[in-house]
mmCIF file of C-alpha atoms in Angstrom:
data_model
loop_
_atom_site.group_PDB
_atom_site.id
_atom_site.type_symbol
_atom_site.label_atom_id
_atom_site.label_comp_id
_atom_site.label_asym_id
_atom_site.label_seq_id
_atom_site.Cartn_x
_atom_site.Cartn_y
_atom_site.Cartn_z
ATOM 1 C CA GLY A 1 0.000 0.000 0.000
ATOM 2 C CA GLN A 2 0.969 3.605 -0.411
ATOM 3 C CA GLN A 3 2.998 5.175 2.356
ATOM 4 C CA LEU A 4 4.578 8.531 2.702
ATOM 5 C CA ASN A 5 8.340 8.882 2.608
ATOM 6 C CA GLN A 6 9.233 10.215 6.038
ATOM 7 C CA SER A 7 12.759 11.154 7.011
ATOM 8 C CA PRO A 8 14.850 10.747 8.935
ATOM 9 C CA GLN A 9 13.914 7.340 10.292
ATOM 10 C CA SER A 10 15.530 8.106 13.619
ATOM 11 C CA MET A 11 17.410 10.904 15.318
ATOM 12 C CA PHE A 12 19.580 11.196 18.382
ATOM 13 C CA ILE A 13 19.946 14.791 19.484
ATOM 14 C CA GLN A 14 21.175 16.739 22.474
ATOM 15 C CA GLU A 15 18.717 18.529 24.720
ATOM 16 C CA GLY A 16 18.256 22.086 23.525
ATOM 17 C CA GLU A 17 18.876 21.336 19.864
ATOM 18 C CA ASP A 18 16.355 22.001 17.125
ATOM 19 C CA VAL A 19 14.850 19.086 15.187
ATOM 20 C CA SER A 20 13.551 18.915 11.635
ATOM 21 C CA MET A 21 11.740 16.119 9.858
ATOM 22 C CA ASN A 22 9.728 15.897 6.663
ATOM 23 C CA CYS A 23 7.322 13.832 4.628
ATOM 24 C CA THR A 24 7.040 13.631 0.873
ATOM 25 C CA SER A 25 4.497 12.068 -1.433
ATOM 26 C CA SER A 26 3.947 11.522 -5.123
ATOM 27 C CA SER A 27 0.287 12.514 -4.662
ATOM 28 C CA ILE A 28 -1.296 15.886 -3.990
ATOM 29 C CA PHE A 29 -2.728 16.125 -0.498
ATOM 30 C CA ASN A 30 -5.692 18.063 0.900
ATOM 31 C CA THR A 31 -4.640 17.774 4.517
ATOM 32 C CA TRP A 32 -1.446 17.073 6.423
ATOM 33 C CA LEU A 33 -1.465 15.893 10.027
ATOM 34 C CA TRP A 34 1.445 15.455 12.418
ATOM 35 C CA TYR A 35 1.231 13.054 15.361
ATOM 36 C CA LYS A 36 3.409 12.020 18.281
ATOM 37 C CA GLN A 37 3.208 8.530 19.743
ATOM 38 C CA ASP A 38 4.583 7.639 23.161
ATOM 39 C CA PRO A 39 5.348 4.000 24.015
ATOM 40 C CA GLY A 40 2.165 2.048 24.699
ATOM 41 C CA GLU A 41 -0.099 4.913 23.679
ATOM 42 C CA GLY A 42 -2.086 5.918 20.639
ATOM 43 C CA PRO A 43 -0.916 8.690 18.310
ATOM 44 C CA VAL A 44 -1.748 12.156 19.596
ATOM 45 C CA LEU A 45 -2.424 14.944 17.136
ATOM 46 C CA LEU A 46 0.122 17.766 17.253
ATOM 47 C CA ILE A 47 -0.658 19.967 14.276
ATOM 48 C CA ALA A 48 -3.139 19.938 11.393
ATOM 49 C CA LEU A 49 -2.527 21.739 8.086
ATOM 50 C CA TYR A 50 -5.204 22.457 5.514
ATOM 51 C CA LYS A 51 -3.812 24.496 2.647
ATOM 52 C CA ALA A 52 -0.639 24.869 0.637
ATOM 53 C CA GLY A 53 1.904 27.175 2.226
ATOM 54 C CA GLU A 54 0.200 27.133 5.615
ATOM 55 C CA LEU A 55 2.577 27.490 8.556
ATOM 56 C CA THR A 56 1.172 26.523 11.961
ATOM 57 C CA SER A 57 2.750 26.474 15.395
ATOM 58 C CA ASN A 58 1.904 24.629 18.588
ATOM 59 C CA GLY A 59 4.266 25.745 21.315
ATOM 60 C CA ARG A 60 7.785 24.726 20.290
ATOM 61 C CA LEU A 61 6.445 22.836 17.280
ATOM 62 C CA THR A 62 6.029 24.357 13.845
ATOM 63 C CA ALA A 63 4.741 22.574 10.766
ATOM 64 C CA GLN A 64 4.330 23.665 7.174
ATOM 65 C CA PHE A 65 2.176 22.469 4.300
ATOM 66 C CA GLY A 66 4.429 22.453 1.233
ATOM 67 C CA ILE A 67 3.619 24.725 -1.668
ATOM 68 C CA THR A 68 3.504 21.791 -4.076
ATOM 69 C CA ARG A 69 0.993 20.047 -1.731
ATOM 70 C CA LYS A 70 3.236 16.974 -1.916
ATOM 71 C CA ASP A 71 5.258 17.524 1.227
ATOM 72 C CA SER A 72 5.181 18.763 4.788
ATOM 73 C CA PHE A 73 7.746 19.660 7.427
ATOM 74 C CA LEU A 74 7.810 19.548 11.218
ATOM 75 C CA ASN A 75 10.280 21.469 13.322
ATOM 76 C CA ILE A 76 10.804 21.190 17.072
ATOM 77 C CA SER A 77 12.774 23.973 18.677
ATOM 78 C CA ALA A 78 14.877 23.673 21.826
ATOM 79 C CA SER A 79 14.176 19.982 22.351
ATOM 80 C CA ILE A 80 13.610 18.599 25.841
ATOM 81 C CA PRO A 81 13.710 14.998 27.122
ATOM 82 C CA SER A 82 9.915 14.607 26.977
ATOM 83 C CA ASP A 83 10.024 15.166 23.209
ATOM 84 C CA VAL A 84 11.224 11.575 22.881
ATOM 85 C CA GLY A 85 8.846 9.392 20.917
ATOM 86 C CA ILE A 86 7.809 8.518 17.399
ATOM 87 C CA TYR A 87 6.533 11.277 15.147
ATOM 88 C CA PHE A 88 4.224 10.374 12.291
ATOM 89 C CA CYS A 89 3.020 12.408 9.383
ATOM 90 C CA ALA A 90 -0.303 11.564 7.773
ATOM 91 C CA GLY A 91 -2.063 12.956 4.768
ATOM 92 C CA LEU A 92 -5.309 12.755 2.913
ATOM 93 C CA PRO A 93 -4.888 12.648 -0.873
ATOM 94 C CA THR A 94 -7.419 14.483 -2.977
ATOM 95 C CA PRO A 95 -10.174 12.063 -4.013
ATOM 96 C CA SER A 96 -9.565 12.935 -7.643
ATOM 97 C CA THR A 97 -6.111 11.359 -7.433
ATOM 98 C CA SER A 98 -6.744 8.502 -5.019
ATOM 99 C CA GLY A 99 -10.367 7.781 -5.785
ATOM 100 C CA THR A 100 -11.050 7.094 -2.121
ATOM 101 C CA TYR A 101 -10.887 8.778 1.241
ATOM 102 C CA LYS A 102 -7.968 6.995 2.863
ATOM 103 C CA TYR A 103 -5.457 8.600 5.181
ATOM 104 C CA ILE A 104 -1.899 7.652 4.370
ATOM 105 C CA PHE A 105 0.796 7.487 7.051
ATOM 106 C CA GLY A 106 4.508 7.935 7.068
ATOM 107 C CA THR A 107 6.678 5.249 8.614
ATOM 108 C CA GLY A 108 7.635 7.501 11.509
ATOM 109 C CA THR A 109 10.658 9.331 12.855
ATOM 110 C CA ARG A 110 11.959 7.953 16.125
ATOM 111 C CA LEU A 111 13.365 10.790 18.222
ATOM 112 C CA LYS A 112 15.678 10.318 21.161
ATOM 113 C CA VAL A 113 16.831 13.277 23.198
ATOM 114 C CA LEU A 114 20.028 13.025 25.192
ATOM 115 C CA ALA A 115 20.056 15.079 28.342
ATOM 116 C CA ASN B 1 -16.590 14.146 25.943
ATOM 117 C CA ALA B 2 -14.534 10.931 26.032
ATOM 118 C CA GLY B 3 -13.197 11.181 22.468
ATOM 119 C CA VAL B 4 -12.374 7.825 20.872
ATOM 120 C CA THR B 5 -12.590 4.840 23.205
ATOM 121 C CA GLN B 6 -11.468 1.277 22.570
ATOM 122 C CA THR B 7 -12.064 -1.960 24.446
ATOM 123 C CA PRO B 8 -10.460 -4.174 25.484
ATOM 124 C CA LYS B 9 -7.000 -2.729 26.130
ATOM 125 C CA PHE B 10 -5.376 -6.151 26.003
ATOM 126 C CA GLN B 11 -6.492 -9.513 24.668
ATOM 127 C CA VAL B 12 -4.946 -12.944 24.266
ATOM 128 C CA LEU B 13 -6.560 -15.339 21.815
ATOM 129 C CA LYS B 14 -5.891 -18.839 20.629
ATOM 130 C CA THR B 15 -5.586 -19.525 16.925
ATOM 131 C CA GLY B 16 -9.021 -19.960 15.399
ATOM 132 C CA GLN B 17 -10.921 -18.011 18.023
ATOM 133 C CA SER B 18 -13.055 -15.075 17.022
ATOM 134 C CA MET B 19 -13.526 -11.789 18.808
ATOM 135 C CA THR B 20 -14.729 -8.238 18.357
ATOM 136 C CA LEU B 21 -12.693 -5.140 19.110
ATOM 137 C CA GLN B 22 -14.941 -2.281 20.120
ATOM 138 C CA CYS B 23 -14.542 1.340 19.104
ATOM 139 C CA ALA B 24 -16.806 4.229 19.980
ATOM 140 C CA GLN B 25 -16.656 7.994 19.592
ATOM 141 C CA ASP B 26 -18.901 10.654 21.089
ATOM 142 C CA MET B 27 -17.913 13.521 18.806
ATOM 143 C CA ASN B 28 -20.536 12.880 16.090
ATOM 144 C CA HIS B 29 -17.764 12.042 13.637
ATOM 145 C CA GLU B 30 -18.732 10.659 10.255
ATOM 146 C CA TYR B 31 -15.420 9.065 9.349
ATOM 147 C CA MET B 32 -14.056 6.136 11.361
ATOM 148 C CA SER B 33 -11.241 3.745 10.613
ATOM 149 C CA TRP B 34 -9.230 0.826 11.954
ATOM 150 C CA TYR B 35 -5.459 0.516 11.714
ATOM 151 C CA ARG B 36 -2.968 -2.060 12.828
ATOM 152 C CA GLN B 37 0.522 -1.139 13.910
ATOM 153 C CA ASP B 38 3.370 -3.599 13.701
ATOM 154 C CA PRO B 39 7.026 -2.941 14.544
ATOM 155 C CA GLY B 40 8.759 -1.138 11.697
ATOM 156 C CA MET B 41 5.591 -1.083 9.583
ATOM 157 C CA GLY B 42 3.920 2.108 10.695
ATOM 158 C CA LEU B 43 0.123 2.260 10.625
ATOM 159 C CA ARG B 44 -1.757 0.222 8.058
ATOM 160 C CA LEU B 45 -5.423 0.793 7.270
ATOM 161 C CA ILE B 46 -7.677 -2.246 7.695
ATOM 162 C CA HIS B 47 -11.175 -0.886 7.056
ATOM 163 C CA TYR B 48 -12.853 2.482 7.145
ATOM 164 C CA SER B 49 -16.302 4.019 7.081
ATOM 165 C CA VAL B 50 -17.442 7.387 5.764
ATOM 166 C CA GLY B 51 -20.771 7.196 7.566
ATOM 167 C CA ALA B 52 -23.344 4.890 9.106
ATOM 168 C CA GLY B 53 -24.094 1.991 6.818
ATOM 169 C CA ILE B 54 -21.044 2.583 4.603
ATOM 170 C CA THR B 55 -17.779 0.684 4.929
ATOM 171 C CA ASP B 56 -14.852 0.026 2.639
ATOM 172 C CA GLN B 57 -11.635 -1.920 2.644
ATOM 173 C CA GLY B 58 -8.277 -0.480 3.438
ATOM 174 C CA GLU B 59 -4.836 -1.800 2.742
ATOM 175 C CA VAL B 60 -4.961 -5.024 4.812
ATOM 176 C CA PRO B 61 -8.612 -6.129 5.131
ATOM 177 C CA ASN B 62 -8.234 -9.921 4.950
ATOM 178 C CA GLY B 63 -9.343 -11.730 8.098
ATOM 179 C CA TYR B 64 -11.322 -8.761 9.416
ATOM 180 C CA ASN B 65 -14.937 -7.643 9.142
ATOM 181 C CA VAL B 66 -16.540 -4.350 10.091
ATOM 182 C CA SER B 67 -20.009 -2.856 10.243
ATOM 183 C CA ARG B 68 -21.294 0.630 10.970
ATOM 184 C CA SER B 69 -24.864 0.491 12.185
ATOM 185 C CA THR B 70 -24.590 3.744 14.157
ATOM 186 C CA THR B 71 -22.517 6.900 13.842
ATOM 187 C CA GLU B 72 -20.909 6.267 17.227
ATOM 188 C CA ASP B 73 -19.725 2.664 16.950
ATOM 189 C CA PHE B 74 -17.374 0.895 14.567
ATOM 190 C CA PRO B 75 -16.524 -2.642 15.768
ATOM 191 C CA LEU B 76 -13.779 -4.733 14.184
ATOM 192 C CA ARG B 77 -14.327 -8.481 14.039
ATOM 193 C CA LEU B 78 -11.620 -11.085 13.769
ATOM 194 C CA LEU B 79 -13.279 -14.073 12.177
ATOM 195 C CA SER B 80 -10.694 -16.749 12.937
ATOM 196 C CA ALA B 81 -7.648 -15.364 14.693
ATOM 197 C CA ALA B 82 -4.196 -16.192 13.370
ATOM 198 C CA PRO B 83 -0.759 -15.472 14.871
ATOM 199 C CA SER B 84 -0.157 -13.017 12.007
ATOM 200 C CA GLN B 85 -2.895 -10.866 13.503
ATOM 201 C CA THR B 86 -0.856 -10.245 16.639
ATOM 202 C CA SER B 87 -0.578 -6.493 16.602
ATOM 203 C CA VAL B 88 -1.701 -3.255 18.175
ATOM 204 C CA TYR B 89 -5.026 -2.064 16.791
ATOM 205 C CA PHE B 90 -6.034 1.571 16.694
ATOM 206 C CA CYS B 91 -9.390 3.080 15.928
ATOM 207 C CA ALA B 92 -9.586 6.648 14.667
ATOM 208 C CA SER B 93 -12.267 9.137 13.696
ATOM 209 C CA SER B 94 -12.677 12.495 12.040
ATOM 210 C CA TYR B 95 -15.599 14.858 11.688
ATOM 211 C CA SER B 96 -15.931 14.608 7.960
ATOM 212 C CA ILE B 97 -14.238 13.882 4.694
ATOM 213 C CA GLY B 98 -14.419 16.361 1.888
ATOM 214 C CA ASN B 99 -14.817 19.299 4.260
ATOM 215 C CA VAL B 100 -11.139 20.043 4.688
ATOM 216 C CA ARG B 101 -11.297 21.547 8.163
ATOM 217 C CA GLY B 102 -13.185 18.508 9.371
ATOM 218 C CA GLU B 103 -10.534 16.052 8.267
ATOM 219 C CA THR B 104 -8.485 16.108 11.458
ATOM 220 C CA GLN B 105 -8.276 12.499 12.592
ATOM 221 C CA TYR B 106 -8.138 11.481 16.256
ATOM 222 C CA PHE B 107 -6.968 8.139 17.615
ATOM 223 C CA GLY B 108 -8.090 5.882 20.423
ATOM 224 C CA PRO B 109 -5.631 4.411 22.949
ATOM 225 C CA GLY B 110 -5.309 1.071 21.157
ATOM 226 C CA THR B 111 -5.971 -2.621 21.755
ATOM 227 C CA ARG B 112 -2.994 -4.924 22.135
ATOM 228 C CA LEU B 113 -3.782 -8.353 20.717
ATOM 229 C CA LEU B 114 -1.712 -11.501 21.065
ATOM 230 C CA VAL B 115 -2.732 -14.582 19.101
ATOM 231 C CA LEU B 116 -1.123 -17.810 20.238
#
């Protein structure tokens, strides 16, 4: 099945550093969603993006909907130990390209923060 | 407002047994879906529903059935459990599809299933 290309797969960073990750697709998307998943928990929504070029922040997190509508970026500034977890991107392709309403997920970026 | 709830949290089955994973949402969401999450595989869509009475297959539907008789509930049935169905199952919902601002999808806490 179709999955988004999410990179990097994993990151080890020092506390206080900034983090960047991205997702790319061959399809045009209507919506981009970014989630964080802690061990043993379900994904929790961080940021939702709805139109090309949109830049949205949630505390130290900032995400952007790419102009081409085929990519999205998530940045975390001044990372702290509780940022550790798996970050997933998800998108909803336009029905005209996919023919159906199916969310597509990235494979995740595993973030580890070293104190 | 409880959001998306799932029961049970954990389940152990023997091969060949059947069971139903429950999912409910109290947000009047039209769109509901079931995913399974396996190590290194990310989230894979099993089945989804765009409204009561309407269901469709996702990426990995074999061995699973769903129905959507009400807006609130979307149960997932394992017909004859197999070890390959050992996984973590997540239910999710969103307000609508096609209305862009309603497409934000929320997840339940998950059901951890072990099939022996």
